[in-house]
Amino acid sequence: MERLYVGSKICTGLGLATNTYKKVLESGELTLRELITWAAGRGFSWVEIRDADVKMSEQELLDMKELADKLQVRLHYAWDNEDLLCKPESFLKGIENAALFGDGTCCRVLLAPNTVKGKKGYTREEMEALVRIINFYVKKAGEKNIYLCFENAMEPLQGDGETYFGMADLLKRCPEMCVTFDAANACSSTTCVNPTEAELIQYYQEFAERNFYFHLKLTKNHEILDTLEADGDFDLHKLFEAFKKNPSMLVCLEIPQQPTLVKMQKAVEDSLKFLEGTSES
């Protein structure tokens, strides 16, 4: 079975986010175990399990890990906490769940999208509160030997340093904080301050050691595309070139959901076709 890769020096292979298949999983066309099995057979090296409301049982998660181990694919974990400023009760449970997948598990989590929605960024007061909360949870995750990777959802990558603040400001204040880098989210119309392509690369390079988890999708005219293509708001190949400096970079395909399995598989295969050849670039 031939493994899928992105970039010639990124040795971790390509990951797949189960959130991409959310509608198909909810309809019953496919089960999560069937998706993991298909992903392994198709050449994905790892799978990001989205447990949106942190409701999967310990046994469910252990059974998935057992299956993944047999198939020789790694599992990482994700959940959809709405707002850290509201101190969600499920957050510590998410950390416990992720630890079941083993040391080094990465957890894609959110910051406070409900708070920042429709705004340029966080206020100074919101940032100060987030710094305390992030440091608390990062310490808890470290005790379990896992990584919390906070995703930019509607936050700007950079604030102006005075009236609004973003991901870079938080990273500077939280030295142990890691992130999920989502360039498409940053360039989407739902984020009020969009970066240039050069600013995307600068953000990655400035925090590369803690910016090792990437959600792979694309925007065009600030709207997220169903598949990967060459003509977007940013050049994926330039990002992959920057990622080469970190051979342990984790790149996870997370394109938009489709209503049927046939349409979903076509979108995935079209995206994989676009990625062909990047491992030689």
Coordinates of C-alpha atoms in Angstrom, one line a residue:
M1 CA 0.0 0.0 0.0
E2 CA 1.5 3.3 -1.1
R3 CA 1.5 6.1 1.4
L4 CA 0.3 9.6 0.6
Y5 CA 2.8 12.4 1.2
V6 CA 2.8 16.2 1.0
G7 CA 6.2 17.7 0.3
S8 CA 9.5 15.9 -0.3
K9 CA 10.8 16.3 3.2
I10 CA 7.7 15.9 5.3
C11 CA 7.9 12.3 6.5
T12 CA 4.7 12.1 8.5
G13 CA 2.5 11.3 5.6
L14 CA -0.9 12.8 5.0
G15 CA -3.7 12.9 7.6
L16 CA -7.5 12.9 7.1
A17 CA -10.0 14.7 9.3
T18 CA -13.1 12.7 10.0
N19 CA -15.0 16.0 10.2
T20 CA -14.8 16.1 6.4
Y21 CA -17.1 13.1 6.4
K22 CA -19.5 14.4 9.1
K23 CA -22.6 14.4 6.9
V24 CA -21.9 10.9 5.5
L25 CA -21.2 9.5 9.0
E26 CA -24.4 11.1 10.3
S27 CA -26.5 9.7 7.5
G28 CA -25.2 6.2 8.2
E29 CA -23.7 5.7 4.7
L30 CA -20.4 5.0 6.4
T31 CA -19.3 4.2 10.0
L32 CA -16.3 5.7 11.7
R33 CA -14.5 2.3 11.8
E34 CA -15.2 1.9 8.1
L35 CA -13.7 5.4 7.4
I36 CA -10.6 4.6 9.4
T37 CA -10.2 1.3 7.5
W38 CA -10.7 3.0 4.1
A39 CA -8.2 5.8 5.0
A40 CA -5.5 3.3 5.9
G41 CA -6.1 1.4 2.7
R42 CA -6.0 4.6 0.6
G43 CA -2.6 5.6 2.0
F44 CA -3.4 8.1 4.8
S45 CA -0.9 7.8 7.6
W46 CA -3.1 9.2 10.3
V47 CA -6.7 10.2 11.1
E48 CA -8.0 13.1 13.2
I49 CA -11.0 11.8 15.1
R50 CA -13.5 14.6 15.6
D51 CA -15.5 14.0 18.8
A52 CA -17.4 17.3 18.6
D53 CA -19.2 17.2 22.0
V54 CA -16.7 15.0 23.8
K55 CA -19.3 12.3 24.1
M56 CA -17.4 9.2 22.9
S57 CA -16.9 6.6 25.6
E58 CA -13.6 5.4 26.8
Q59 CA -14.3 2.0 25.2
E60 CA -15.2 3.5 21.9
L61 CA -11.9 5.4 21.8
L62 CA -9.9 2.3 22.9
D63 CA -11.6 0.2 20.2
M64 CA -10.7 2.7 17.5
K65 CA -7.1 2.8 18.7
E66 CA -6.9 -1.0 18.6
L67 CA -8.2 -0.9 15.0
A68 CA -5.9 1.9 14.0
D69 CA -2.9 0.0 15.5
K70 CA -3.7 -3.1 13.5
L71 CA -4.0 -0.9 10.3
Q72 CA -0.8 0.9 11.2
V73 CA -2.3 4.4 11.2
R74 CA -2.0 7.0 14.0
L75 CA -5.0 8.6 15.6
H76 CA -5.1 12.2 16.7
Y77 CA -8.1 13.9 18.4
A78 CA -10.3 17.0 18.1
W79 CA -13.4 18.5 19.7
D80 CA -15.5 21.6 19.3
N81 CA -15.3 23.6 22.5
E82 CA -17.3 26.8 21.7
D83 CA -15.6 29.3 24.0
L84 CA -12.7 28.9 26.4
L85 CA -13.8 32.2 28.1
C86 CA -16.9 30.3 29.3
K87 CA -14.7 27.6 30.9
P88 CA -16.4 24.6 29.2
E89 CA -16.7 21.7 31.6
S90 CA -15.9 19.2 28.8
F91 CA -12.4 20.5 28.1
L92 CA -10.7 18.5 30.8
K93 CA -12.6 15.4 29.6
G94 CA -11.3 16.0 26.1
I95 CA -7.8 16.0 27.4
E96 CA -8.5 12.7 29.2
N97 CA -10.0 11.2 26.0
A98 CA -7.0 12.3 23.8
A99 CA -4.6 10.7 26.2
L100 CA -6.2 7.3 25.4
F101 CA -4.6 7.5 21.9
G102 CA -1.1 7.6 23.5
D103 CA 1.8 9.9 24.2
G104 CA 2.3 12.7 21.6
T105 CA -1.4 12.8 20.6
C106 CA -2.3 16.2 19.1
C107 CA -5.7 17.7 19.9
R108 CA -7.1 20.3 17.6
V109 CA -9.1 22.6 19.8
L110 CA -10.6 26.1 19.6
L111 CA -10.1 29.3 21.5
A112 CA -13.2 31.5 21.7
P113 CA -14.9 31.8 18.3
N114 CA -18.2 32.9 19.8
T115 CA -16.4 35.8 21.4
V116 CA -14.3 36.9 18.4
K117 CA -17.0 36.3 15.7
G118 CA -17.7 39.5 13.7
K119 CA -14.8 41.3 15.4
K120 CA -11.3 42.2 14.1
G121 CA -9.8 40.2 17.1
Y122 CA -9.8 39.9 20.8
T123 CA -9.8 42.9 23.1
R124 CA -6.9 43.3 25.5
E125 CA -9.0 42.1 28.4
E126 CA -10.1 39.0 26.5
M127 CA -6.5 38.3 25.5
E128 CA -5.4 38.5 29.1
A129 CA -8.1 36.1 30.2
L130 CA -7.2 33.7 27.4
V131 CA -3.6 33.7 28.3
R132 CA -4.4 32.5 31.8
I133 CA -6.8 29.8 30.6
I134 CA -4.5 28.6 27.8
N135 CA -1.6 28.2 30.2
F136 CA -3.8 26.3 32.6
Y137 CA -5.0 23.8 30.0
V138 CA -1.6 23.4 28.4
K139 CA -0.1 22.4 31.7
K140 CA -2.9 19.8 32.2
A141 CA -2.3 18.4 28.7
G142 CA 1.5 18.3 29.4
E143 CA 0.8 16.1 32.4
K144 CA -0.8 13.6 30.0
N145 CA 2.0 13.9 27.5
I146 CA -0.3 15.2 24.7
Y147 CA -0.4 18.5 22.8
L148 CA -3.2 21.0 22.6
C149 CA -3.1 22.6 19.2
F150 CA -5.4 25.7 19.3
E151 CA -6.9 26.4 15.9
N152 CA -7.3 29.9 14.3
A153 CA -11.1 29.8 13.6
M154 CA -12.2 33.4 13.3
E155 CA -9.2 35.0 15.0
P156 CA -6.8 37.1 13.0
L157 CA -3.2 35.7 12.8
Q158 CA -1.9 39.1 13.8
G159 CA -3.4 41.9 15.9
D160 CA -2.5 45.6 15.7
G161 CA -1.0 45.5 19.2
E162 CA -3.4 48.2 20.4
T163 CA -7.1 47.7 19.6
Y164 CA -7.3 44.1 18.7
F165 CA -5.2 40.9 19.2
G166 CA -4.8 37.6 17.5
M167 CA -3.0 34.3 17.3
A168 CA 0.6 35.7 17.3
D169 CA -0.1 37.8 20.3
L170 CA -1.3 34.7 22.2
L171 CA 1.7 32.7 21.1
K172 CA 4.1 35.4 22.3
R173 CA 2.4 35.4 25.7
C174 CA 2.0 31.6 26.1
P175 CA 5.5 30.1 25.5
E176 CA 4.2 26.5 25.7
M177 CA 1.1 27.0 23.4
C178 CA 0.9 25.1 20.2
V179 CA -1.5 25.7 17.3
T180 CA -3.4 24.2 14.5
F181 CA -2.6 26.4 11.5
D182 CA -5.6 26.8 9.2
A183 CA -4.6 29.1 6.3
A184 CA -8.1 28.8 4.8
N185 CA -9.8 29.9 8.0
A186 CA -7.5 32.9 8.1
C187 CA -8.3 33.9 4.6
S188 CA -12.1 33.2 4.9
S189 CA -14.8 35.8 4.9
T190 CA -15.7 34.7 8.4
T191 CA -12.4 36.1 9.6
C192 CA -12.6 39.9 9.6
V193 CA -8.9 40.6 9.1
N194 CA -7.4 38.4 6.3
P195 CA -3.7 38.0 5.8
T196 CA -1.7 38.2 2.6
E197 CA 0.1 35.1 1.3
A198 CA 3.4 36.6 2.6
E199 CA 1.8 37.1 6.0
L200 CA 0.6 33.5 6.1
I201 CA 4.2 32.3 5.5
Q202 CA 5.6 34.8 8.0
Y203 CA 3.2 33.6 10.7
Y204 CA 4.2 30.0 10.1
Q205 CA 7.9 30.7 10.1
E206 CA 7.9 32.8 13.2
F207 CA 6.3 30.1 15.3
A208 CA 7.3 27.0 13.3
E209 CA 8.4 24.9 16.3
R210 CA 4.9 25.3 17.9
N211 CA 3.0 25.5 14.5
F212 CA 3.4 21.9 13.4
Y213 CA -0.3 20.9 12.8
F214 CA -2.0 22.1 9.6
H215 CA -5.5 21.8 8.3
L216 CA -5.4 21.5 4.6
K217 CA -8.1 23.3 2.6
L218 CA -8.2 26.4 0.4
T219 CA -10.1 29.6 -0.2
K220 CA -10.8 31.6 -3.4
N221 CA -12.2 35.1 -3.1
H222 CA -12.3 34.4 0.6
E223 CA -14.7 31.5 0.3
I224 CA -13.7 27.9 1.2
L225 CA -13.5 25.7 -1.9
D226 CA -14.9 22.1 -2.0
T227 CA -11.6 20.8 -3.3
L228 CA -7.9 21.8 -3.5
E229 CA -6.8 23.5 -6.7
A230 CA -4.0 25.7 -8.0
D231 CA -5.9 29.0 -8.2
G232 CA -6.7 30.1 -4.7
D233 CA -6.1 33.0 -2.3
F234 CA -2.8 31.5 -1.4
D235 CA -0.3 29.1 -3.1
L236 CA -0.3 25.8 -1.2
H237 CA 3.0 24.9 -2.8
K238 CA 4.7 27.9 -1.2
L239 CA 3.3 26.8 2.2
F240 CA 4.6 23.2 1.6
E241 CA 8.0 24.6 0.8
A242 CA 8.0 26.4 4.1
F243 CA 6.9 23.3 5.9
K244 CA 9.9 21.4 4.6
K245 CA 12.0 22.9 7.3
N246 CA 10.0 20.8 9.8
P247 CA 10.1 17.1 8.8
S248 CA 7.6 16.3 11.6
M249 CA 5.0 18.7 10.2
L250 CA 1.5 17.1 10.4
V251 CA -0.7 18.0 7.4
C252 CA -4.4 17.0 7.6
L253 CA -6.8 17.1 4.7
E254 CA -10.0 18.8 6.0
I255 CA -12.0 19.9 3.0
P256 CA -15.7 20.8 3.3
Q257 CA -18.4 18.2 3.9
Q258 CA -20.5 16.8 1.2
P259 CA -24.1 15.4 1.6
T260 CA -23.4 11.9 0.1
L261 CA -20.5 9.4 0.1
V262 CA -20.2 9.6 -3.7
K263 CA -19.8 13.3 -3.7
M264 CA -17.5 13.2 -0.7
Q265 CA -15.2 10.6 -2.2
K266 CA -15.1 12.6 -5.5
A267 CA -14.0 15.8 -3.7
V268 CA -11.3 13.9 -1.7
E269 CA -10.0 12.1 -4.8
D270 CA -9.9 15.4 -6.8
S271 CA -8.0 17.0 -3.9
L272 CA -5.5 14.0 -3.8
K273 CA -5.0 14.3 -7.6
F274 CA -4.1 18.0 -7.1
L275 CA -1.6 16.9 -4.4
E276 CA 0.1 14.4 -6.7
G277 CA 3.7 15.5 -7.4
T278 CA 4.1 17.7 -4.3
S279 CA 6.2 14.9 -2.8
E280 CA 8.6 15.4 -5.6
S281 CA 8.7 19.2 -5.4

